[in-house]
Coordinates of C-alpha atoms in Angstrom, one line a residue:
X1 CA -184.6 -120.6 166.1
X2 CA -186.9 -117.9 167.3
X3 CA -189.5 -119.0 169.6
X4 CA -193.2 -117.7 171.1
X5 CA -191.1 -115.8 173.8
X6 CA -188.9 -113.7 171.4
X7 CA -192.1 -112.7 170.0
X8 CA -194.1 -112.1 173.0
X9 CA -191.2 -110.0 174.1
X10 CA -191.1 -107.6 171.2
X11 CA -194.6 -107.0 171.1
X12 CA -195.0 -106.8 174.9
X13 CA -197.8 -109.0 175.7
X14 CA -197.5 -112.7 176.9
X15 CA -196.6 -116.1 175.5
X16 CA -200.3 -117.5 175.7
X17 CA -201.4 -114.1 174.1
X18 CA -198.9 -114.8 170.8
X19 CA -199.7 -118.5 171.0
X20 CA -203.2 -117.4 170.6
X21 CA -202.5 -115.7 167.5
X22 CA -200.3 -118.1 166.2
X23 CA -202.8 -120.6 166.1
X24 CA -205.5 -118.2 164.4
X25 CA -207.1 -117.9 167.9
X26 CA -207.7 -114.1 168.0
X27 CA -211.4 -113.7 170.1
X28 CA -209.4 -112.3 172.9
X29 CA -207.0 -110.3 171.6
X30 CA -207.3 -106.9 169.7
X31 CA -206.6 -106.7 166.0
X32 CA -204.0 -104.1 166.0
X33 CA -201.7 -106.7 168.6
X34 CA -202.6 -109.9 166.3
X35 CA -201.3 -107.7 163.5
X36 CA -198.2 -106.6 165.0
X37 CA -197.5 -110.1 166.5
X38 CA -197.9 -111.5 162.8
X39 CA -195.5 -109.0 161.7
X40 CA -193.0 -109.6 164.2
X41 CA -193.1 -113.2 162.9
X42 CA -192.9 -113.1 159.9
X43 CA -190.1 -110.8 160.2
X44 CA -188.1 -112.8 162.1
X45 CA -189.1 -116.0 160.4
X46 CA -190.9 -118.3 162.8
X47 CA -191.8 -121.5 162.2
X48 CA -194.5 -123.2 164.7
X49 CA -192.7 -125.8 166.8
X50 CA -195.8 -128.1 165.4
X51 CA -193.7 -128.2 162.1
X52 CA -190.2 -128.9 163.3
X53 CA -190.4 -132.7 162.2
X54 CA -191.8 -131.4 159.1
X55 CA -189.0 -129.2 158.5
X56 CA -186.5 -132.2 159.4
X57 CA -188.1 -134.5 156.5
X58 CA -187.0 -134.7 152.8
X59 CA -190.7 -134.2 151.8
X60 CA -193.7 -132.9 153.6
X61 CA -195.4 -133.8 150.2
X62 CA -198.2 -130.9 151.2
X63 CA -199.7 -128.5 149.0
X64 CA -201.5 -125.3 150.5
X65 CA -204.2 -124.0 148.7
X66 CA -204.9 -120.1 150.0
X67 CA -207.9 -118.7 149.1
X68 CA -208.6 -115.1 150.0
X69 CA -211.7 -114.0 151.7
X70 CA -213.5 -110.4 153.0
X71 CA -215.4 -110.9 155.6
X72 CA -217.7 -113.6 157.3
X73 CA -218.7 -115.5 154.5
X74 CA -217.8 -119.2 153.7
X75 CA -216.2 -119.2 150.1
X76 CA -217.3 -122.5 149.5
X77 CA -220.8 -121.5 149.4
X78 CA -219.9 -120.0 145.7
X79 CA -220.4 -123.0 143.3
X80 CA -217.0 -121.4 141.3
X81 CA -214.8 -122.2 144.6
X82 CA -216.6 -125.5 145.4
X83 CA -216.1 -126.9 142.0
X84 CA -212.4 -125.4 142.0
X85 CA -211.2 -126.7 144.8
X86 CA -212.6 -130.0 144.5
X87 CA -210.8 -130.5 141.0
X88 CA -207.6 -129.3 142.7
X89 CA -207.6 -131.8 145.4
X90 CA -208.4 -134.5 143.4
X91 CA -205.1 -133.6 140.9
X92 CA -203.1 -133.2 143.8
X93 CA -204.2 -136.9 145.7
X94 CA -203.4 -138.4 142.1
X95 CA -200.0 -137.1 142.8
X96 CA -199.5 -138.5 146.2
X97 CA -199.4 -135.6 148.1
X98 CA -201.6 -133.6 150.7
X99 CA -203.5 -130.3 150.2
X100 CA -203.8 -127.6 152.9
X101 CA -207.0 -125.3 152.4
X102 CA -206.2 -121.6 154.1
X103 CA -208.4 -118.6 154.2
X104 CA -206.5 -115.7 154.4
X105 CA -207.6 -112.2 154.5
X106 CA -203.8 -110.2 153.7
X107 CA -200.1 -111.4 152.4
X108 CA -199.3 -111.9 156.3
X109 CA -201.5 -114.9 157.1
X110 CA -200.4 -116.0 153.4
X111 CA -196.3 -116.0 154.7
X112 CA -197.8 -117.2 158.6
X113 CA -199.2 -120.3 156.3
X114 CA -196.6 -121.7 154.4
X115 CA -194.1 -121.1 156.7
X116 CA -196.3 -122.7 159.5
X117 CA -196.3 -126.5 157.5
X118 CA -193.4 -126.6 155.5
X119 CA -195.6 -126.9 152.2
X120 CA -193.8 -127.6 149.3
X121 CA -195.7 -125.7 146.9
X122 CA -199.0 -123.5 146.4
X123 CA -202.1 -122.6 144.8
X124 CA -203.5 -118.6 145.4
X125 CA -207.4 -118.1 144.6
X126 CA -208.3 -114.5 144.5
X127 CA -207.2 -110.9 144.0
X128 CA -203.4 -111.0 145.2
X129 CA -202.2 -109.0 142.7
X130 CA -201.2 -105.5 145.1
X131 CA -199.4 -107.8 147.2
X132 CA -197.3 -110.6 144.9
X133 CA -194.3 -108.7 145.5
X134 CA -194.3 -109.2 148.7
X135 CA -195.5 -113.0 148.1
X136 CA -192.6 -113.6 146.4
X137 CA -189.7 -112.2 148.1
X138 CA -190.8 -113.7 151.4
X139 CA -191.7 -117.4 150.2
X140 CA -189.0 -119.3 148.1
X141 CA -191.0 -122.4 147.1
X142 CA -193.5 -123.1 143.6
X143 CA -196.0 -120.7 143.4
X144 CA -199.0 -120.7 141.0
X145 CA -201.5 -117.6 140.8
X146 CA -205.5 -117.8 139.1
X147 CA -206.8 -114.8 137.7
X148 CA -204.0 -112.7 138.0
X149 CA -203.8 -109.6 135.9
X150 CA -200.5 -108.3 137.8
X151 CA -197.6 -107.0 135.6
X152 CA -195.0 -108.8 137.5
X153 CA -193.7 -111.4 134.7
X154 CA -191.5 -113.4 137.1
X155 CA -195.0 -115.5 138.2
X156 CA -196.9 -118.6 136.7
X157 CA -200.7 -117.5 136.1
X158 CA -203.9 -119.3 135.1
X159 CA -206.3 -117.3 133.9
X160 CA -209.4 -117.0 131.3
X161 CA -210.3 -114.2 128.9
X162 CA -211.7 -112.1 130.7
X163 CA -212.1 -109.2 128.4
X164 CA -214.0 -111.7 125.3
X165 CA -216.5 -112.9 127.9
X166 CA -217.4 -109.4 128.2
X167 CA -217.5 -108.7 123.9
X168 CA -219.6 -112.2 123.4
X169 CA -222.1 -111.2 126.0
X170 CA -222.4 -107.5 124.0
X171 CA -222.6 -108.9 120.8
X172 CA -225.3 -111.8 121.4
X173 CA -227.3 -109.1 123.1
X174 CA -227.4 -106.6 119.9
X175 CA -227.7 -109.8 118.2
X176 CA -231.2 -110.1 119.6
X177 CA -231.6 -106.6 119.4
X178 CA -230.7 -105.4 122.7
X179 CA -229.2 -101.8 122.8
X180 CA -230.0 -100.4 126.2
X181 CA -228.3 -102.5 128.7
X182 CA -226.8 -102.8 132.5
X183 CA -223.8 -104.2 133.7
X184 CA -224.3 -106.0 137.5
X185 CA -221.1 -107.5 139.3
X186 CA -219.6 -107.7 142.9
X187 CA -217.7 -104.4 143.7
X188 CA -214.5 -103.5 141.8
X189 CA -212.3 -103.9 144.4
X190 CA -208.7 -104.6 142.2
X191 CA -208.1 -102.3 139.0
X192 CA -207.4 -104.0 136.0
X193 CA -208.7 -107.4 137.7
X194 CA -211.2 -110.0 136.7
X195 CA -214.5 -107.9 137.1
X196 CA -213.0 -104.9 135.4
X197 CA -212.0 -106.4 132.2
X198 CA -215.5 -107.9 131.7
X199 CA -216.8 -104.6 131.7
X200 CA -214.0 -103.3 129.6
X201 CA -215.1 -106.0 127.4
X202 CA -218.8 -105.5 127.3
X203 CA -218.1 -101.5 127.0
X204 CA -215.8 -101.2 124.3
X205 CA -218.0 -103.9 122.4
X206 CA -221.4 -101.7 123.0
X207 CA -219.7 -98.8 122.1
X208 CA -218.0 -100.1 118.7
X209 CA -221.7 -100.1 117.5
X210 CA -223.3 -97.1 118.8
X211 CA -224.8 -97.8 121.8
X212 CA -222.8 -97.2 124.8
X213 CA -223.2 -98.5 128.1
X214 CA -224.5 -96.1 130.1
X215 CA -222.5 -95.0 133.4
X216 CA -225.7 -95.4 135.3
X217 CA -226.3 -98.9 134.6
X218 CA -223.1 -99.8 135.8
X219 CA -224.2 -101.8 139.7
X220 CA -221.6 -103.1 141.4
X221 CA -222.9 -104.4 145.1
X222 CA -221.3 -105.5 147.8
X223 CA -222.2 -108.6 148.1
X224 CA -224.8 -109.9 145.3
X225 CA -225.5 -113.0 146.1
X226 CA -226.7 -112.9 149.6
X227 CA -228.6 -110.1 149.0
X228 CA -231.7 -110.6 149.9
X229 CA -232.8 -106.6 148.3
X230 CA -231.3 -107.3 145.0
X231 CA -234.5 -107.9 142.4
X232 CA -235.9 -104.9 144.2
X233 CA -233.1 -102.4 144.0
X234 CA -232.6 -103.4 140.0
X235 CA -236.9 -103.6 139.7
X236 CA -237.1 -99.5 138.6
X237 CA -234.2 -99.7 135.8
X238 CA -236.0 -102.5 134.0
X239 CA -238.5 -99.8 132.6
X240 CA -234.6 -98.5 131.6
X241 CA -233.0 -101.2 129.8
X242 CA -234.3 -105.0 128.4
X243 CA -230.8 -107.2 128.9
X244 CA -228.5 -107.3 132.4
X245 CA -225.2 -108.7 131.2
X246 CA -224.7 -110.6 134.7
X247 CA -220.9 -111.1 136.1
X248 CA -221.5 -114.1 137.6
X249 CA -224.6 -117.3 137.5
X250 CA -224.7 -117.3 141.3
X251 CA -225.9 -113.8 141.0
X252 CA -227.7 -114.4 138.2
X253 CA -229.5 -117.5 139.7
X254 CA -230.4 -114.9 142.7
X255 CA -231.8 -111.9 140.4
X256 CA -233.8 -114.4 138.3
X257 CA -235.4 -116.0 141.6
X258 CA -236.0 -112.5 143.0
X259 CA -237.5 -110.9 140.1
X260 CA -240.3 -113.7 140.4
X261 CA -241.8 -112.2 143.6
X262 CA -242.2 -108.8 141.7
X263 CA -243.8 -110.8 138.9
X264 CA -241.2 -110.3 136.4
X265 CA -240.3 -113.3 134.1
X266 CA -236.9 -113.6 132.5
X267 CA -236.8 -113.6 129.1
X268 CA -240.5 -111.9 128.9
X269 CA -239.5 -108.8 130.8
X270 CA -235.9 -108.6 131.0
X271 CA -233.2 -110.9 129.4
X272 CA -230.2 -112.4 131.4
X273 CA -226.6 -113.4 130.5
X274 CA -224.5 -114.8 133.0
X275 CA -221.4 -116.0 133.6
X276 CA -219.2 -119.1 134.4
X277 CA -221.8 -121.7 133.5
X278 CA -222.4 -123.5 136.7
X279 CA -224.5 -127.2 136.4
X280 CA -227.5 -125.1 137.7
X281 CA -227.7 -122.6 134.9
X282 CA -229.0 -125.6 132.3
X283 CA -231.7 -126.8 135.2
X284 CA -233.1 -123.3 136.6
X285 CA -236.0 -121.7 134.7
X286 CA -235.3 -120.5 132.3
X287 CA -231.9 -122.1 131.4
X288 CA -229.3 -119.4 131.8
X289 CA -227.5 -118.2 128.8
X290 CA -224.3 -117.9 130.0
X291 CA -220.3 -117.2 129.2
X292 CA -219.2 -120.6 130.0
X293 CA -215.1 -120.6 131.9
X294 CA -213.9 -124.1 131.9
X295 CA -213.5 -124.6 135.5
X296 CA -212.3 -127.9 135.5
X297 CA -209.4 -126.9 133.2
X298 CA -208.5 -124.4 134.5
X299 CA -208.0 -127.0 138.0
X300 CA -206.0 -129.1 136.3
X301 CA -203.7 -126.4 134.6
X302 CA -203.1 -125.2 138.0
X303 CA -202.0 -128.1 139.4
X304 CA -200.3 -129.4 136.3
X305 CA -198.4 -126.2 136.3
X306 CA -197.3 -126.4 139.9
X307 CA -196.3 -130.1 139.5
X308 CA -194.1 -129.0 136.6
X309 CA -192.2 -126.6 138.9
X310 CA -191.7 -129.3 142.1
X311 CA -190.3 -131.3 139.5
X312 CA -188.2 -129.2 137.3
X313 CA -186.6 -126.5 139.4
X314 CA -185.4 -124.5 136.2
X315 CA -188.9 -124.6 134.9
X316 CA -190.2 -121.4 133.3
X317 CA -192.7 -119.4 134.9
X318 CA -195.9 -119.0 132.3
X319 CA -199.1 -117.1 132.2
X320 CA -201.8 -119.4 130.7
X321 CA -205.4 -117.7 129.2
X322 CA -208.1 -120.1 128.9
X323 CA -210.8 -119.6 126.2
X324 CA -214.3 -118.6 127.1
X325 CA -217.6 -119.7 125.2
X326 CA -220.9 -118.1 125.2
X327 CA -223.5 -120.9 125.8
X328 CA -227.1 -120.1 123.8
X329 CA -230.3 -121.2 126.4
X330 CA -233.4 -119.7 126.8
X331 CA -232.8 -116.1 129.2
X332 CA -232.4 -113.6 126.2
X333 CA -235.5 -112.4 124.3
X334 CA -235.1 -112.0 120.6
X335 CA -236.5 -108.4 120.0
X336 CA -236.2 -108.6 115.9
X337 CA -239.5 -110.4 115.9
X338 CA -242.3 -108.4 117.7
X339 CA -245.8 -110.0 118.6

């Protein structure tokens, strides 16, 4: 079995250096050696001495959940995350077994991860899609993706429709006569992923009767929701456009709150949709009209769908789209009737 000493050997730095990494300690050590130790690793297979008795039992009856991150930020500050990954763990306690919660930020920490617990199955929250290849081939146990829009067929996927969440938001906006418009999201890091086809949906939809979004009032930020400059930086294209189709509540919650200090009132100056339908959007003011994702559901498909794999080897992989609603409250202005 390879040990901290093969490792530290190839890489040529010390045992307490690799240990360091190994155990997600990496303040003292540069990023380029933790990469290469995590490489040599996962190479050569290692598996934490922590998790030999693990390895030796029939079941270690744990379930990883990995949830990819960029940068600082805690994911569970995002009510979609929280509410997730509450529903999970409740699912998987019903079944008896344990579940691991793993930030990782690339496919090496993912392999690093499973292999370092002996988990018998998991869950992968975020964008994973230029890497599920590699997923695959180097872990051999029940996998089950969320939001996936990868073309590889040989994985089980729980999504939402995407692409109708972005048509129901069009079409309730020309329904209240709304025909110059702006599309706000977090950056479109992943082509053809979650973000995109909400655009492609609210596009195509805009376009199909004669009013096309705009290139210009396309904003995708950085980071939306903790930004404190948001209402300010989308103040000037209000004069532009009366409805922001909103990718997101959280962001929506933010923009609506931000707007206030500039004395702009949603729906008086500028209608909101959002999307996702948090608890919050029925009690902020006004109530958010929203594109409602079932996020319970789509918790419990998850875990039903991994459950089904652990228990039937032969089980067929599946890619599952849940439906969207749009949810009518009080953020979009009806422009038919004038004063």
């Amino acid at each position: 079995m390879i040990t901290l000493k093969d490792i530290a050997e190839e890489a040529g730095v010390s045992i307490m250096t690799v240990s360091r990494v190994m155990n997600g300690n990496t303040t003292k050590v540069s990023e380029k050696t933790a990469v290469k130790i995590k490489e040599i690793a996962a190479k050569r297979g290692y598996v934490p001495n922590s998790s030999a008795r693990a390895l030796a039992a029939k079941s270690s009856r744990l379930i990883a959940l990995l949830m990819l991150t960029h940068g600082d930020g805690n994911p569970l500050e995002d009510s979609y995350h929280a509410i997730f990954l509450g529903e999970v763990t409740r699912y998987v306690q019903e079944k008896g077994y344990f579940l691991i919660l793993r930030y990782v930020s690339d496919y090496k920490d993912v392999t690093y991860s499973l292999r370092s617990w002996n988990v018998e199955g998991a869950i992968f929250v975020g964008a994973f899609d230029s890497v599920m290849s590699e997923i695959l081939t180097a872990n051999k146990i029940p996998l089950v993706f969320t939001d996936s829009y990868s073309p590889i067929t040989q994985i089980t996927n729980v999504g939402i429709d995407d692409y109708k969440g972005g048509v129901l938001a069009a079409e309730y906006f020309i329904k209240n006569g709304h025909t110059d418009l702006a599309f706000i999201s977090p950056e479109i890091t992943q082509k053809n992923g979650v973000v995109e086809q909400r655009l492609m949906g609210f596009q195509d939809t805009l376009s199909k009767h004669g009013c096309p979004l705009r290139k210009e009032y396309i904003f995708p930020f950085h980071d939306p929701v903790n930004d404190p400059t948001l209402a300010r930086k989308l103040k000037p294209l209000l004069s532009k456009v009366t409805g922001l189709f909103v990718t997101a509540d959280q962001i929506a919650f933010s923009l609506i709150e931000g707007f206030k200090k500039y004395d702009i009132h949603v729906p008086q100056d500028v209608s909101v949709i959002g999307f996702d339908d948090f608890p919050l959007s029925r009690q902020i003011t006004p109530p958010l009209t929203t594109i409602r994702q079932d996020i319970i559901q789509k918790a419990k498909t998850v875990t039903s769908q991994l459950f089904l794999q652990l228990e039937n080897k032969d089980a067929r992989t599946q890619k599952i789209t849940l439906d969207v609603a749009l949810v009518e409250r009080a953020s979009v202005k009806d422009l038919n009737f004038t004063d």
